[in-house]
Coordinates of N, CA and C in Angstrom, one line a residue:
M665 N 85.6 79.5 145.6 CA 85.9 79.3 146.6 C 85.3 79.8 147.6
H666 N 84.6 78.7 148.4 CA 83.6 79.4 149.4 C 84.1 80.0 150.6
T667 N 83.3 81.0 151.6 CA 83.9 81.4 152.6 C 82.6 81.5 154.1
F668 N 83.3 80.7 155.0 CA 82.5 80.4 155.8 C 82.5 81.0 157.2
N669 N 81.4 81.4 157.9 CA 81.9 82.4 159.6 C 82.5 81.4 160.1
L670 N 83.5 80.8 160.1 CA 83.9 80.2 161.5 C 85.1 80.0 161.3
P671 N 86.3 79.7 162.6 CA 87.6 79.9 162.6 C 88.0 78.9 161.5
K672 N 89.2 79.2 161.1 CA 89.6 78.6 159.6 C 91.1 77.8 160.2
T673 N 90.7 77.2 161.5 CA 91.5 76.2 161.7 C 90.3 74.7 161.9
I674 N 90.3 73.5 161.8 CA 89.9 72.7 162.0 C 90.6 71.7 162.8
Y675 N 90.1 71.2 164.0 CA 90.6 70.3 164.7 C 90.1 69.2 164.7
A676 N 91.1 67.9 164.7 CA 90.8 66.4 164.4 C 91.2 65.6 165.7
I677 N 90.6 64.7 166.1 CA 91.2 64.2 167.3 C 91.0 62.8 166.7
Q678 N 92.4 62.4 166.5 CA 92.6 60.8 166.4 C 92.7 59.3 167.5
H679 N 92.7 58.5 167.0 CA 92.3 57.3 168.0 C 93.2 56.4 167.3
L680 N 93.8 56.5 166.1 CA 94.8 55.4 165.6 C 95.3 55.8 164.4
A681 N 96.7 55.9 164.0 CA 97.1 56.8 163.5 C 96.5 57.0 161.6
F682 N 96.5 56.0 161.2 CA 96.1 56.0 159.6 C 95.1 56.0 159.9
E683 N 94.3 56.2 160.7 CA 92.7 56.9 160.7 C 92.7 58.2 161.2
D684 N 92.9 58.4 159.8 CA 92.7 60.4 159.6 C 91.5 61.3 159.1
L685 N 92.3 62.2 159.0 CA 90.9 62.7 157.3 C 90.8 62.3 156.1
G686 N 91.8 61.5 155.9 CA 91.8 61.0 154.5 C 91.5 62.0 153.9
S687 N 90.5 61.7 152.5 CA 90.0 62.4 151.6 C 89.6 64.1 151.5
L688 N 89.2 64.4 153.3 CA 89.2 65.1 153.4 C 90.0 66.6 153.4
E689 N 91.0 66.1 153.9 CA 91.8 66.7 154.6 C 92.2 67.8 153.6
D690 N 92.3 67.1 152.0 CA 93.1 68.4 151.2 C 91.9 69.0 150.6
L691 N 90.6 68.4 150.9 CA 89.1 69.5 150.7 C 89.5 70.9 151.7
F692 N 89.8 70.7 153.2 CA 90.1 71.9 153.9 C 91.2 72.9 153.4
Y693 N 91.9 72.0 153.2 CA 93.2 72.9 152.8 C 92.6 73.8 151.5
Q694 N 91.8 73.2 150.6 CA 91.6 74.1 149.3 C 90.4 75.0 150.1
L695 N 89.9 74.7 150.8 CA 88.6 75.7 151.4 C 89.3 77.3 152.1
G696 N 90.7 76.7 152.2 CA 91.6 77.9 153.0 C 91.7 77.5 154.1
Y697 N 91.2 76.1 155.2 CA 91.6 75.8 156.2 C 93.0 75.3 156.4
R698 N 93.1 75.7 157.8 CA 94.2 74.9 158.4 C 93.6 73.8 159.3
V699 N 94.7 72.6 159.4 CA 93.8 71.3 160.2 C 94.8 70.9 161.0
R700 N 94.5 70.7 162.3 CA 95.5 70.3 163.6 C 95.3 68.9 164.2
Y701 N 95.7 68.1 164.1 CA 95.6 66.8 164.7 C 95.6 66.6 166.4
F702 N 94.9 66.1 166.9 CA 95.4 66.1 168.6 C 95.0 64.5 168.7
E703 N 96.2 63.6 169.1 CA 96.0 62.3 169.7 C 95.5 61.9 170.9
A704 N 94.3 61.0 170.8 CA 94.0 60.8 172.1 C 94.6 59.4 172.7
G705 N 94.8 60.0 174.3 CA 94.9 59.1 174.9 C 96.6 60.0 175.2
V706 N 97.6 60.3 173.9 CA 98.4 61.1 174.5 C 98.1 62.5 174.6
D707 N 97.5 63.3 173.7 CA 97.4 64.7 173.8 C 96.0 65.3 174.7
D708 N 96.3 66.5 175.6 CA 95.2 66.8 176.1 C 94.3 67.2 175.3
L709 N 93.0 66.7 175.3 CA 91.6 67.2 174.2 C 91.3 68.3 174.7
R710 N 91.4 68.5 175.6 CA 90.7 70.2 176.2 C 90.1 71.2 175.0
Q711 N 91.5 71.6 174.3 CA 91.4 72.8 173.8 C 90.9 72.0 172.2
A712 N 90.8 70.7 171.9 CA 89.9 70.7 170.5 C 88.6 70.3 171.1
L713 N 88.2 70.0 172.1 CA 86.7 69.8 172.8 C 86.4 71.2 172.9
E714 N 86.8 72.3 173.5 CA 86.3 73.5 173.7 C 86.1 74.6 172.7
F715 N 86.8 73.9 171.5 CA 87.0 74.7 170.5 C 85.9 75.0 169.6
E716 N 85.8 76.9 169.2 CA 84.1 76.9 169.0 C 84.2 76.8 167.1
G717 N 85.0 76.5 166.9 CA 85.1 75.7 165.4 C 84.6 74.9 165.3
L718 N 85.1 73.8 164.0 CA 84.5 72.5 163.7 C 85.8 71.4 164.3
T719 N 85.1 70.6 165.3 CA 85.8 69.5 166.0 C 85.2 68.0 165.2
I720 N 86.3 67.4 164.6 CA 86.1 66.2 164.0 C 86.6 65.1 164.7
I721 N 86.1 64.0 165.4 CA 86.0 62.8 166.0 C 86.2 62.0 165.6
L722 N 87.9 61.3 165.0 CA 87.6 59.9 164.1 C 87.6 58.9 164.6
G723 N 87.8 57.6 163.7 CA 87.7 56.5 164.7 C 88.3 55.9 165.2
G724 N 88.6 54.6 165.5 CA 89.5 53.5 166.2 C 88.4 52.4 166.6
P725 N 90.0 51.2 166.9 CA 89.1 50.1 167.6 C 88.9 49.8 168.7
I726 N 89.0 50.6 169.7 CA 88.5 50.4 170.9 C 87.0 51.1 171.0
G727 N 86.3 50.9 172.2 CA 84.9 50.8 172.4 C 84.9 51.9 173.0
V728 N 83.7 52.7 173.1 CA 83.1 53.7 174.1 C 83.2 53.1 175.4
Y729 N 83.2 51.9 175.4 CA 83.1 51.6 176.6 C 83.9 50.9 177.7
D730 N 85.2 51.0 176.9 CA 86.3 50.6 177.4 C 87.3 51.7 178.4
T731 N 86.4 51.9 179.0 CA 87.4 52.9 179.9 C 87.9 52.3 180.8
A732 N 87.9 51.9 181.3 CA 88.7 50.6 182.5 C 89.9 50.5 182.1
D733 N 89.9 50.0 180.8 CA 91.8 49.6 180.1 C 92.1 51.0 179.4
Y734 N 91.4 52.0 178.8 CA 91.9 53.3 178.2 C 90.6 54.3 179.2
P735 N 91.4 54.8 180.4 CA 91.3 56.1 180.9 C 90.6 56.9 180.5
F736 N 91.6 57.3 179.7 CA 91.5 58.8 178.9 C 90.2 59.2 177.9
L737 N 89.3 57.7 178.0 CA 88.0 58.2 177.0 C 86.8 58.7 178.7
T738 N 87.4 58.4 179.7 CA 86.6 59.0 180.6 C 86.5 60.7 180.5
D739 N 87.9 61.4 180.2 CA 88.0 62.7 180.3 C 87.2 63.2 178.0
E740 N 87.5 62.3 177.4 CA 87.1 63.0 176.6 C 85.4 62.9 176.2
I741 N 84.7 61.9 177.1 CA 83.6 61.7 177.2 C 83.0 63.2 177.7
E742 N 83.6 63.1 179.0 CA 83.3 64.8 179.8 C 83.3 65.4 179.1
L743 N 84.3 66.1 178.6 CA 84.3 67.5 177.6 C 83.6 67.1 176.2
L744 N 83.5 66.0 175.9 CA 82.3 66.2 174.8 C 80.9 66.5 175.0
K745 N 80.7 66.1 176.2 CA 79.2 66.5 176.7 C 78.6 67.7 176.8
K746 N 80.5 68.1 177.1 CA 80.1 69.7 177.4 C 79.7 70.5 176.3
R747 N 80.9 70.2 174.8 CA 80.9 70.8 174.0 C 79.7 70.5 173.2
L748 N 79.1 69.0 173.2 CA 77.4 69.0 172.5 C 76.8 69.9 173.3
A749 N 76.8 70.1 174.6 CA 75.4 70.9 175.2 C 75.4 72.4 174.8
Q750 N 77.1 72.7 174.7 CA 77.0 73.8 173.7 C 76.6 74.2 172.5
N751 N 76.2 73.4 171.8 CA 75.7 73.0 170.4 C 76.8 73.8 169.7
L752 N 78.7 73.1 169.7 CA 79.3 73.7 168.9 C 79.7 72.3 167.7
P753 N 80.2 73.1 166.7 CA 80.0 72.4 165.4 C 81.1 71.1 165.4
T754 N 80.2 69.9 165.3 CA 80.8 68.6 165.7 C 80.5 67.2 164.5
L755 N 81.5 66.6 164.1 CA 81.5 66.0 163.5 C 82.5 64.4 163.9
G756 N 81.4 63.5 164.0 CA 82.0 62.2 164.4 C 82.2 61.0 163.6
I757 N 82.8 60.3 163.6 CA 83.2 59.1 162.4 C 83.4 57.6 163.6
C758 N 82.5 56.6 162.9 CA 82.9 55.7 163.7 C 82.6 55.5 165.2
L759 N 84.0 55.2 165.9 CA 84.1 55.6 166.8 C 83.7 56.9 167.4
G760 N 84.2 58.4 166.4 CA 83.5 59.1 167.0 C 81.6 59.1 167.0
A761 N 81.1 59.2 166.5 CA 80.1 59.1 166.1 C 79.5 58.1 167.6
Q762 N 79.9 57.0 167.7 CA 79.5 56.7 168.8 C 79.8 57.1 170.3
L763 N 80.9 57.9 170.3 CA 81.4 58.8 171.6 C 80.1 60.0 171.4
I764 N 79.9 60.8 170.3 CA 79.0 61.4 170.1 C 77.4 60.8 170.9
A765 N 77.1 59.7 170.5 CA 75.6 59.0 171.2 C 76.2 58.9 172.3
H766 N 76.8 58.3 172.7 CA 77.3 58.0 174.5 C 77.3 59.3 174.9
A767 N 77.4 60.2 174.5 CA 77.7 62.0 175.3 C 76.1 62.1 175.3
L768 N 75.5 62.0 174.5 CA 74.0 62.3 174.1 C 73.2 61.3 175.3
G769 N 73.8 60.8 175.9 CA 72.9 59.7 176.9 C 72.1 58.7 176.3
A770 N 72.7 58.1 175.1 CA 72.1 56.7 174.5 C 73.4 55.7 174.7
T771 N 73.1 54.3 174.4 CA 73.8 53.2 174.8 C 74.1 52.9 173.7
V772 N 75.4 52.9 173.7 CA 76.5 52.2 172.7 C 77.1 50.8 173.0
Y773 N 77.0 49.7 172.2 CA 77.2 48.5 172.9 C 77.1 47.3 171.3
A774 N 78.2 46.2 171.5 CA 78.1 45.5 170.2 C 76.9 44.9 169.5
G775 N 77.6 45.0 168.4 CA 76.4 44.7 167.1 C 76.4 43.2 167.3
A776 N 75.1 42.6 166.5 CA 75.2 41.3 166.2 C 76.4 40.5 165.4
T777 N 76.8 41.5 164.4 CA 78.4 40.8 163.4 C 78.9 42.2 163.3
K778 N 79.8 42.1 163.2 CA 80.9 43.2 162.2 C 80.3 43.2 160.9
E779 N 80.4 44.9 161.0 CA 80.2 45.1 159.5 C 81.6 45.9 158.8
I780 N 81.9 44.8 158.0 CA 83.4 45.1 157.3 C 83.6 45.6 156.0
G781 N 83.4 46.1 155.0 CA 83.3 46.7 153.9 C 82.3 47.3 153.3
W782 N 82.2 47.3 152.0 CA 81.8 48.4 150.9 C 80.4 47.7 150.5
S783 N 79.2 48.9 150.9 CA 77.8 48.6 150.5 C 76.9 49.7 150.8
R784 N 76.4 49.7 150.2 CA 75.2 51.1 150.1 C 74.3 51.2 151.2
L785 N 74.4 52.5 151.9 CA 73.6 53.1 153.0 C 71.7 53.2 152.4
N786 N 70.8 52.9 153.2 CA 69.9 53.1 153.3 C 69.3 54.3 153.5
L787 N 69.2 55.4 153.3 CA 69.2 56.7 153.3 C 67.4 56.9 154.0
L788 N 67.0 57.9 155.1 CA 65.9 58.0 155.3 C 65.1 59.2 154.4
P789 N 64.3 58.7 154.3 CA 63.7 59.8 153.2 C 63.3 61.1 153.8
M790 N 63.7 62.0 153.4 CA 63.3 63.4 154.0 C 63.8 64.5 153.2
A791 N 63.0 65.8 153.5 CA 63.8 66.6 152.7 C 65.0 67.3 153.1
N792 N 66.0 67.2 152.6 CA 67.0 67.9 152.8 C 68.0 67.0 153.4
N793 N 68.0 65.7 153.3 CA 68.9 64.8 154.2 C 70.5 65.0 153.7
P794 N 71.5 65.4 154.6 CA 72.9 65.8 154.4 C 73.5 64.5 154.0
L795 N 73.0 64.0 154.0 CA 73.7 62.8 152.7 C 73.1 62.2 151.4
Q796 N 72.3 62.7 151.1 CA 71.6 62.2 149.9 C 72.6 62.2 148.9
N797 N 73.8 62.6 148.6 CA 74.7 62.5 148.3 C 75.0 61.3 147.7
L798 N 74.8 60.2 148.8 CA 75.3 58.7 148.7 C 74.4 58.0 148.4
E799 N 73.3 58.7 147.7 CA 72.2 57.2 147.4 C 72.7 56.2 146.7
D800 N 73.2 56.5 146.0 CA 74.0 55.3 144.9 C 75.5 54.8 145.0
T801 N 75.9 55.4 146.3 CA 77.3 55.5 146.2 C 77.1 54.3 147.7
P802 N 78.2 53.1 147.0 CA 78.7 52.3 148.5 C 79.5 53.3 149.3
V803 N 79.6 53.2 150.9 CA 80.4 53.6 151.7 C 81.6 52.3 152.0
L804 N 82.2 52.8 153.0 CA 83.3 51.8 153.6 C 82.4 51.7 155.0
H805 N 82.4 50.7 155.6 CA 81.7 50.2 156.9 C 83.0 49.4 157.7
W806 N 83.0 49.7 159.0 CA 84.3 49.2 160.1 C 84.1 49.2 160.9
H807 N 83.1 48.3 161.4 CA 82.9 48.4 163.1 C 81.8 47.2 163.7
G808 N 82.2 47.3 164.7 CA 81.4 45.9 165.3 C 80.1 46.4 166.4
D809 N 80.5 47.5 166.8 CA 79.4 48.4 167.4 C 78.5 49.1 167.1
T810 N 77.4 49.4 168.1 CA 76.7 50.1 167.4 C 75.7 51.3 168.8
F811 N 74.6 52.0 168.3 CA 74.4 52.6 169.5 C 72.1 52.8 169.0
D812 N 72.2 53.0 170.5 CA 70.2 53.8 170.2 C 70.7 54.9 169.4
L813 N 69.4 55.2 169.2 CA 69.8 56.7 168.4 C 69.0 57.8 169.8
P814 N 70.1 58.7 170.0 CA 69.6 59.8 171.0 C 68.1 60.5 170.8
T815 N 67.7 60.6 171.7 CA 66.3 61.2 172.0 C 66.4 62.3 170.8
E816 N 67.0 63.4 170.8 CA 67.0 64.5 170.3 C 67.2 64.3 168.6
A817 N 68.5 63.2 168.3 CA 68.5 62.9 167.1 C 67.6 62.8 166.1
T818 N 68.0 63.2 164.6 CA 67.2 62.6 163.5 C 67.9 61.6 162.7
L819 N 67.4 60.4 162.5 CA 67.8 59.5 161.8 C 68.7 60.0 160.1
L820 N 69.3 59.6 160.0 CA 69.7 60.0 158.5 C 69.2 58.5 157.6
A821 N 70.5 57.8 157.9 CA 70.6 56.5 157.5 C 70.8 55.5 158.1
S822 N 70.6 54.2 157.2 CA 71.1 53.1 157.7 C 71.3 51.7 157.2
T823 N 71.5 50.6 157.6 CA 72.0 49.6 156.9 C 70.7 48.3 157.4
N824 N 71.0 47.2 156.4 CA 70.0 45.9 156.9 C 70.6 45.5 158.2
A825 N 71.9 45.6 158.5 CA 72.6 44.9 159.6 C 72.3 46.5 160.8
Y826 N 72.7 47.0 160.5 CA 72.8 48.4 161.6 C 72.0 49.6 161.1
P827 N 70.7 49.5 161.7 CA 69.6 50.6 161.9 C 70.3 52.0 161.9
H828 N 71.2 52.0 163.0 CA 71.3 53.6 163.2 C 72.6 53.9 162.7
Q829 N 73.1 54.0 161.2 CA 74.1 54.7 160.5 C 74.6 56.1 160.1
A830 N 73.7 57.0 160.8 CA 73.7 58.1 161.1 C 72.9 59.0 161.6
F831 N 73.4 59.9 161.8 CA 72.1 60.9 162.7 C 72.8 62.8 163.2
A832 N 71.7 63.4 162.9 CA 72.5 64.8 163.2 C 71.4 65.1 164.1
V833 N 72.4 66.0 165.0 CA 71.4 67.1 165.9 C 71.2 68.6 165.4
G834 N 70.2 69.1 165.1 CA 70.1 70.5 164.7 C 70.9 70.5 163.1
R835 N 71.7 71.6 163.3 CA 72.5 72.1 162.3 C 73.9 71.8 162.7
N836 N 74.8 71.5 163.6 CA 76.0 71.7 164.2 C 76.4 70.4 164.3
I837 N 75.8 69.2 164.7 CA 76.4 68.0 165.1 C 76.0 67.0 164.2
L838 N 76.5 66.3 163.4 CA 76.6 64.9 162.4 C 77.5 63.8 163.0
A839 N 77.1 62.5 162.8 CA 77.6 61.2 163.6 C 77.2 60.6 162.4
L840 N 78.6 60.0 162.2 CA 78.6 59.4 161.0 C 79.1 57.6 161.1
Q841 N 78.3 56.6 161.3 CA 78.9 55.4 161.5 C 80.0 54.9 160.5
F842 N 80.1 55.1 159.2 CA 80.3 54.3 158.4 C 81.3 55.4 157.9
H843 N 82.8 55.4 157.5 CA 83.9 55.8 157.0 C 84.0 56.9 155.5
L844 N 83.0 58.1 155.8 CA 82.6 58.9 154.7 C 84.5 59.2 154.2
E845 N 85.4 59.6 155.0 CA 86.6 60.4 154.9 C 87.8 58.8 154.2
I846 N 87.4 57.7 153.7 CA 88.7 57.4 153.6 C 88.8 57.5 152.1
A847 N 90.4 57.8 152.2 CA 90.9 58.1 150.9 C 91.9 56.4 149.9
G848 N 91.2 56.3 148.7 CA 91.1 55.2 148.6 C 93.1 54.9 148.3
E849 N 93.7 55.9 147.8 CA 94.8 55.4 147.8 C 95.9 55.2 149.3
F850 N 95.2 55.4 150.1 CA 95.5 55.1 151.8 C 95.2 53.8 152.2
F851 N 94.5 53.0 151.5 CA 93.1 52.0 151.9 C 94.1 50.7 152.5
E852 N 95.5 50.7 151.8 CA 96.2 50.0 152.5 C 96.7 49.7 153.9
K853 N 96.8 51.0 154.0 CA 97.1 51.2 155.8 C 96.2 50.1 156.5
W854 N 95.0 50.3 155.9 CA 94.2 50.1 156.7 C 94.3 48.4 157.0
L855 N 94.7 48.0 155.6 CA 94.7 46.3 155.6 C 95.5 45.7 156.4
I856 N 96.6 46.6 156.4 CA 97.4 46.1 157.0 C 97.3 46.6 158.8
G857 N 96.9 47.9 158.9 CA 96.9 48.1 160.6 C 95.7 47.2 161.5
H858 N 94.9 46.4 160.9 CA 93.4 45.8 161.2 C 93.7 44.5 160.6
T859 N 95.1 43.7 160.2 CA 95.0 42.2 159.9 C 94.5 41.7 160.8
A860 N 95.1 41.8 161.9 CA 94.4 40.7 163.1 C 93.2 40.7 163.3
E861 N 92.3 41.9 163.2 CA 90.8 41.6 162.7 C 90.1 41.1 161.6
L862 N 90.6 41.6 160.9 CA 90.0 41.1 159.3 C 90.3 39.3 159.2
R863 N 91.7 39.0 159.9 CA 91.7 37.4 159.7 C 91.0 36.7 161.2
Q864 N 90.5 37.3 161.7 CA 89.7 36.8 163.1 C 88.4 36.6 162.1
T865 N 87.8 37.5 161.7 CA 86.4 37.7 160.8 C 86.2 36.9 159.7
Q866 N 87.4 36.1 159.0 CA 87.9 35.4 158.2 C 87.2 36.7 156.6
I867 N 87.2 38.1 156.7 CA 87.6 38.6 155.6 C 88.2 39.0 154.3
S868 N 87.9 38.6 153.5 CA 89.1 38.6 152.1 C 89.6 39.8 152.2
I869 N 91.3 40.0 152.5 CA 91.8 40.8 152.1 C 91.7 41.5 150.8
P870 N 91.9 40.6 150.2 CA 92.1 40.9 148.3 C 90.7 41.5 148.0
A871 N 89.7 40.9 148.5 CA 88.1 41.7 148.2 C 88.2 42.8 148.5
L872 N 88.3 43.3 149.8 CA 88.0 44.7 150.2 C 89.2 45.4 149.5
R873 N 90.3 45.1 148.8 CA 91.3 46.0 148.0 C 90.1 46.4 146.9
Q874 N 90.2 44.9 146.0 CA 89.3 44.9 145.0 C 88.4 46.4 145.0
D875 N 87.6 46.0 145.9 CA 86.2 46.9 146.4 C 86.8 48.4 146.6
N876 N 87.8 48.6 146.7 CA 87.9 50.2 147.2 C 88.5 50.4 145.9
Q877 N 89.2 49.8 145.3 CA 89.4 50.4 143.9 C 88.3 50.7 142.9
R878 N 87.3 50.1 143.0 CA 85.9 49.9 142.6 C 85.3 51.0 143.0
Y879 N 85.4 51.4 144.2 CA 84.4 52.2 144.8 C 85.0 53.3 145.5
A880 N 86.2 53.7 146.0 CA 87.0 54.6 146.2 C 86.9 56.1 145.8
A881 N 86.9 56.0 144.8 CA 87.0 57.6 143.7 C 85.7 58.3 143.9
A882 N 84.5 57.5 143.8 CA 83.0 57.7 143.7 C 82.8 58.5 145.0
L883 N 83.1 57.5 146.0 CA 82.7 58.0 147.6 C 83.9 59.5 148.0
E884 N 84.9 59.5 147.5 CA 85.9 60.7 147.5 C 84.9 61.7 146.6
R885 N 84.4 61.7 145.8 CA 84.0 63.0 145.5 C 82.3 63.0 145.9
Q886 N 81.6 62.1 146.4 CA 80.3 62.7 147.2 C 80.7 63.2 148.8
A887 N 81.9 62.8 149.0 CA 82.6 63.1 150.3 C 82.6 64.4 150.4
K888 N 83.1 65.1 149.5 CA 83.4 66.5 149.4 C 82.3 67.0 149.2
R889 N 81.6 66.9 148.8 CA 80.0 67.5 148.4 C 79.5 67.5 150.0
I890 N 79.4 66.6 150.6 CA 78.6 66.3 151.8 C 79.4 67.3 152.9
I891 N 80.6 67.4 153.2 CA 81.4 68.2 154.1 C 81.0 69.7 153.8
Q892 N 81.2 70.1 152.4 CA 80.9 71.5 151.7 C 79.7 71.8 152.3
G893 N 78.2 70.8 152.3 CA 77.2 70.9 152.7 C 77.4 71.6 154.2
F894 N 77.7 70.4 154.9 CA 78.0 70.6 155.8 C 78.4 71.9 156.7
L895 N 79.7 72.3 155.8 CA 80.6 73.9 156.3 C 79.5 74.8 156.3
E896 N 78.7 75.0 155.0 CA 77.5 75.7 155.0 C 76.5 75.7 156.0
R897 N 76.2 74.7 156.3 CA 75.6 75.0 157.0 C 75.8 75.3 158.8
I898 N 77.1 74.6 159.3 CA 77.6 75.0 160.4 C 77.9 76.5 160.6
G899 N 78.4 77.3 159.5 CA 78.9 78.5 159.2 C 77.4 79.6 158.6
T900 N 76.6 78.9 159.1 CA 75.4 80.1 158.6 C 74.8 80.5 160.3
T901 N 74.7 81.8 160.7 CA 74.9 82.3 161.9 C 73.0 82.6 161.9
S902 N 72.7 82.5 161.1 CA 71.2 83.1 160.9 C 69.8 81.7 161.1

């Protein structure tokens, strides 16, 4: 059991009920952390975004630029800007990554095509890429937006359709466009919840289900290694 120099609670901001911490939640419990969720659009996010420990910003079907329809995003973005300026430990997944990119001054916009399904990443060759465990492991993509790379960010991964799949800023900030957190046993909730989008894009639901059975377990194993490595980095004071 590892002990990190972090508060023993992890805050997670949800934008959609079934897009939760997934397989990562059990890992956090095993490592001795508590988890507290905040519901974007319902809860006051100030406590989560001013927290000195790790805050995780999860995914959702809305866009960073949808502030007219979802005014809570404006407050979330302003609080996130302050958080990142203080270099507080932050992990963003999908919409969370787009919010981080936007808060760092980069442009977020619709991609040329939706990227939904399981495929491998192209990892950037570098020493100690924090995503190196995913070299041969398909991950789940489920997004239609993308972003320019923030000026202070280090690009970690890409795909052919989306060149900016993951980036880091220093040791404390990690943004992942893909879904590292997906838990295979709960994937059916995604297929139900996103049925309108899947039918609109004419993506095969049985094929997604089959790929989940094929790839999720391996992704869960590698996700735990990646998150443990991230916790070790942000828990290091020197």
